[in-house]
Tab-separated table of C-alpha atoms in Angstrom:
chain	number	residue	atom	x	y	z
A	1	UNK	CA	30.350	14.487	6.426
A	2	UNK	CA	28.945	11.841	7.038
A	3	UNK	CA	27.117	9.488	4.207
A	4	UNK	CA	22.586	9.895	4.908
A	5	UNK	CA	20.101	9.674	2.568
A	6	UNK	CA	16.835	11.219	2.993
A	7	UNK	CA	13.525	9.243	4.197
A	8	UNK	CA	10.461	10.319	2.586
A	9	UNK	CA	7.473	10.773	5.552
A	10	UNK	CA	4.090	11.784	2.944
A	11	UNK	CA	3.892	9.874	-0.829
A	12	UNK	CA	3.578	12.337	-1.777
A	13	UNK	CA	7.420	13.209	-1.247
A	14	UNK	CA	8.328	9.500	-1.831
A	15	UNK	CA	6.421	9.502	-5.446
A	16	UNK	CA	8.104	13.013	-6.234
A	17	UNK	CA	11.670	12.092	-5.998
A	18	UNK	CA	11.666	9.200	-7.972
A	19	UNK	CA	10.427	11.694	-10.861
A	20	UNK	CA	13.346	13.929	-9.466
A	21	UNK	CA	16.188	10.983	-10.780
A	22	UNK	CA	14.842	9.049	-13.591
A	23	UNK	CA	16.180	11.281	-15.597
A	24	UNK	CA	19.031	11.391	-14.377
A	25	UNK	CA	19.704	8.169	-15.482
A	26	UNK	CA	17.967	6.308	-12.583
A	27	UNK	CA	15.726	3.515	-14.333
A	28	UNK	CA	16.772	0.610	-13.105
A	29	UNK	CA	14.405	-0.817	-9.635
A	30	UNK	CA	13.414	-3.347	-7.658
A	31	UNK	CA	11.333	-2.976	-4.421
A	32	UNK	CA	9.568	-4.033	-1.133
A	33	UNK	CA	8.837	-3.712	2.727
A	34	UNK	CA	11.001	-4.000	6.044
A	35	UNK	CA	9.656	-3.328	9.137
A	36	UNK	CA	10.400	-0.931	11.086
A	37	UNK	CA	12.775	-1.806	13.160
A	38	UNK	CA	15.059	-2.567	10.482
A	39	UNK	CA	14.842	-0.432	8.002
A	40	UNK	CA	17.788	1.621	8.985
A	41	UNK	CA	20.097	-1.692	8.890
A	42	UNK	CA	18.319	-1.535	5.637
A	43	UNK	CA	19.337	1.293	4.291
A	44	UNK	CA	23.276	1.075	5.588
A	45	UNK	CA	23.807	-2.296	4.494
A	46	UNK	CA	22.699	-0.808	0.789
A	47	UNK	CA	24.933	2.304	1.236
A	48	UNK	CA	27.993	-0.734	2.261
A	49	UNK	CA	26.622	-2.517	-1.072
A	50	UNK	CA	25.537	0.093	-3.491
A	51	UNK	CA	27.158	3.683	-2.123
A	52	UNK	CA	23.506	5.093	-1.777
A	53	UNK	CA	24.860	8.011	0.763
A	54	UNK	CA	27.547	8.998	-1.666
A	55	UNK	CA	28.291	12.664	-2.789
A	56	UNK	CA	27.964	13.868	-5.818
A	57	UNK	CA	31.553	13.372	-6.183
A	58	UNK	CA	32.198	10.270	-5.230
A	59	UNK	CA	29.248	9.528	-7.952
A	60	UNK	CA	31.242	10.868	-10.697
A	61	UNK	CA	33.539	9.018	-9.762
A	62	UNK	CA	32.126	5.916	-9.435
A	63	UNK	CA	30.664	6.470	-13.108
A	64	UNK	CA	33.934	7.495	-14.442
A	65	UNK	CA	35.497	3.661	-13.381
A	66	UNK	CA	32.191	2.435	-14.525
A	67	UNK	CA	29.745	1.266	-11.999
A	68	UNK	CA	26.319	2.080	-11.239
A	69	UNK	CA	25.263	4.399	-9.157
A	70	UNK	CA	22.612	3.848	-6.523
A	71	UNK	CA	20.097	5.899	-4.139
A	72	UNK	CA	17.556	4.414	-2.000
A	73	UNK	CA	13.801	5.941	-1.898
A	74	UNK	CA	12.322	5.042	1.837
A	75	UNK	CA	8.931	6.076	2.445
A	76	UNK	CA	8.384	6.332	6.814
A	77	UNK	CA	5.043	7.138	8.044
A	78	UNK	CA	5.888	8.778	11.157
A	79	UNK	CA	5.003	5.561	13.241
A	80	UNK	CA	4.608	3.534	10.631
A	81	UNK	CA	5.883	-0.227	11.732
A	82	UNK	CA	6.886	-0.988	7.673
A	83	UNK	CA	8.665	1.136	5.775
A	84	UNK	CA	8.088	0.862	1.927
A	85	UNK	CA	11.556	0.811	-0.182
A	86	UNK	CA	12.742	1.341	-3.466
A	87	UNK	CA	16.296	1.222	-4.852
A	88	UNK	CA	16.917	2.830	-8.302
A	89	UNK	CA	19.840	2.368	-9.761
A	90	UNK	CA	22.747	3.696	-13.410
A	91	UNK	CA	23.581	1.452	-15.411
A	92	UNK	CA	27.346	-0.031	-14.540
A	93	UNK	CA	28.731	-2.938	-12.701
A	94	UNK	CA	28.390	-3.898	-9.695
A	95	UNK	CA	24.735	-4.233	-8.891
A	96	UNK	CA	24.478	-8.035	-9.591
A	97	UNK	CA	23.248	-8.986	-6.097
A	98	UNK	CA	20.247	-7.212	-6.803
A	99	UNK	CA	17.201	-8.645	-9.864
A	100	UNK	CA	17.164	-4.920	-10.875
A	101	UNK	CA	13.851	-4.359	-13.209
A	102	UNK	CA	13.598	-1.194	-16.192
A	103	UNK	CA	11.092	1.064	-15.820
A	104	UNK	CA	10.425	1.558	-18.887
A	105	UNK	CA	9.743	-2.357	-18.917
A	106	UNK	CA	6.290	-3.472	-18.873
A	107	UNK	CA	4.644	-3.914	-16.387
A	108	UNK	CA	5.391	-0.695	-15.024
A	109	UNK	CA	6.792	-0.022	-11.769
A	110	UNK	CA	3.856	0.216	-9.731
A	111	UNK	CA	4.756	1.751	-6.121
A	112	UNK	CA	2.498	3.097	-3.089
A	113	UNK	CA	-0.772	2.389	-4.931
A	114	UNK	CA	0.594	5.145	-8.470
A	115	UNK	CA	1.475	3.841	-11.506
A	116	UNK	CA	4.589	4.631	-13.555
A	117	UNK	CA	3.628	6.383	-16.717
A	118	UNK	CA	5.256	8.479	-19.597
A	119	UNK	CA	3.828	11.656	-21.327
A	120	UNK	CA	4.578	13.825	-23.740
A	121	UNK	CA	6.233	16.930	-22.578
A	122	UNK	CA	7.114	20.397	-25.437
A	123	UNK	CA	8.342	17.964	-26.982
A	124	UNK	CA	10.043	15.688	-25.129
A	125	UNK	CA	8.527	12.580	-22.660
A	126	UNK	CA	9.046	13.161	-18.536
A	127	UNK	CA	7.070	10.840	-16.684
A	128	UNK	CA	4.289	10.812	-13.810
A	129	UNK	CA	2.128	8.798	-11.958
A	130	UNK	CA	-1.657	8.229	-12.798
A	131	UNK	CA	-3.707	5.681	-10.586
A	132	UNK	CA	-4.174	2.296	-12.230
A	133	UNK	CA	-7.185	1.608	-13.928
A	134	UNK	CA	-8.745	-0.739	-11.171
A	135	UNK	CA	-8.937	1.743	-9.294
A	136	UNK	CA	-10.584	4.400	-11.492
A	137	UNK	CA	-13.072	1.811	-11.506
A	138	UNK	CA	-13.982	1.820	-8.584
A	139	UNK	CA	-13.635	5.694	-8.650
A	140	UNK	CA	-16.381	5.552	-11.713
A	141	UNK	CA	-18.472	2.845	-10.202
A	142	UNK	CA	-18.318	4.845	-6.880
A	143	UNK	CA	-20.234	8.182	-8.254
A	144	UNK	CA	-22.403	6.224	-11.268
A	145	UNK	CA	-23.599	5.162	-7.789
A	146	UNK	CA	-24.128	8.038	-5.053
A	147	UNK	CA	-25.715	9.967	-8.077
A	148	UNK	CA	-28.498	7.363	-8.804
A	149	UNK	CA	-29.196	7.934	-5.071
A	150	UNK	CA	-28.253	11.817	-4.929
A	151	UNK	CA	-26.655	11.346	-2.490
A	152	UNK	CA	-24.735	14.056	-2.398
A	153	UNK	CA	-22.877	14.592	0.381
A	154	UNK	CA	-21.207	11.146	-0.095
A	155	UNK	CA	-19.897	11.986	-3.953
A	156	UNK	CA	-19.044	15.194	-2.358
A	157	UNK	CA	-16.896	13.670	0.114
A	158	UNK	CA	-16.140	11.540	-2.262
A	159	UNK	CA	-14.443	14.413	-4.245
A	160	UNK	CA	-12.727	15.575	-1.755
A	161	UNK	CA	-10.797	12.832	-1.478
A	162	UNK	CA	-10.134	12.583	-5.054
A	163	UNK	CA	-8.590	16.478	-4.722
A	164	UNK	CA	-6.260	15.364	-1.724
A	165	UNK	CA	-4.186	12.701	-3.115
A	166	UNK	CA	-0.610	13.516	-4.757
A	167	UNK	CA	-1.072	16.018	-7.001
A	168	UNK	CA	1.350	14.899	-10.562
A	169	UNK	CA	0.566	15.892	-13.476
A	170	UNK	CA	-1.151	12.269	-14.206
A	171	UNK	CA	-3.286	11.539	-10.962
A	172	UNK	CA	-4.860	15.633	-11.325
A	173	UNK	CA	-5.210	14.959	-14.749
A	174	UNK	CA	-7.423	11.395	-13.935
A	175	UNK	CA	-9.566	13.745	-11.374
A	176	UNK	CA	-10.130	16.025	-14.002
A	177	UNK	CA	-12.007	13.666	-15.693
A	178	UNK	CA	-13.370	11.832	-12.567
A	179	UNK	CA	-15.353	15.412	-11.502
A	180	UNK	CA	-16.149	16.074	-15.297
A	181	UNK	CA	-18.121	12.798	-15.011
A	182	UNK	CA	-19.660	13.416	-11.513
A	183	UNK	CA	-20.992	16.880	-13.754
A	184	UNK	CA	-21.966	14.344	-16.355
A	185	UNK	CA	-23.734	12.793	-13.640
A	186	UNK	CA	-25.997	15.804	-11.924
A	187	UNK	CA	-23.877	16.870	-9.192
A	188	UNK	CA	-23.801	20.631	-9.106
A	189	UNK	CA	-22.013	21.120	-5.969
A	190	UNK	CA	-18.390	23.173	-6.094
A	191	UNK	CA	-15.706	21.472	-7.238
A	192	UNK	CA	-12.342	21.242	-5.468
A	193	UNK	CA	-9.412	22.406	-6.084
A	194	UNK	CA	-6.213	20.443	-7.503
A	195	UNK	CA	-3.485	21.679	-6.176
A	196	UNK	CA	-0.391	21.032	-8.251
A	197	UNK	CA	3.007	19.607	-6.886
A	198	UNK	CA	5.231	21.514	-5.057
A	199	UNK	CA	9.091	21.340	-5.436
A	200	UNK	CA	9.101	19.385	-1.694
A	201	UNK	CA	12.254	18.252	0.109
A	202	UNK	CA	12.808	14.638	-0.312
A	203	UNK	CA	13.177	13.839	3.480
A	204	UNK	CA	14.288	13.411	7.177
A	205	UNK	CA	17.912	12.865	6.986
A	206	UNK	CA	19.013	9.033	7.836
A	207	UNK	CA	22.516	9.024	8.733
A	208	UNK	CA	24.614	5.680	7.062
A	209	UNK	CA	27.713	5.651	9.434
């Protein structure tokens, strides 16, 4: 089968793929933005250099030879003119051409407006996405402003927008705290349901050969 890499059309799909692969050893990264007209050539370049479209068997062979495996996460919304990309790699040789950071180091990885953080889960460490603290401060300020002005419609719309954001554990936890703040400020309307992120396909296939 020809080599390929998935294209995520939604932020949720792109962010979910990152959480899927970090536990598999893909914890070194670099990121960037490219115009849509150059996105396919960029992906093919990364395949030629780092084998982002390798099959599972080819990845096993590379690992046994001491070479790094790599994959490319692309957020390319339908009709979008800009493509956000994240190159992730395992330990090993062969990625000297990239300045790779480590997801566990600070500052934490920020991508597509969300921050990668660790969280405890059943006696082990897992990863999730959260809103940055600056965005949370803005939401708290808006809740206070709408509550003070008794602007119930605007406050309800804000809470719905929060509920519509990707339902990763960290984001849902933050949304719950914001909802509690709205209640403390006197909001008596119905609170939106906070959905969990379901298992998602990683995206459409972009053929690399």
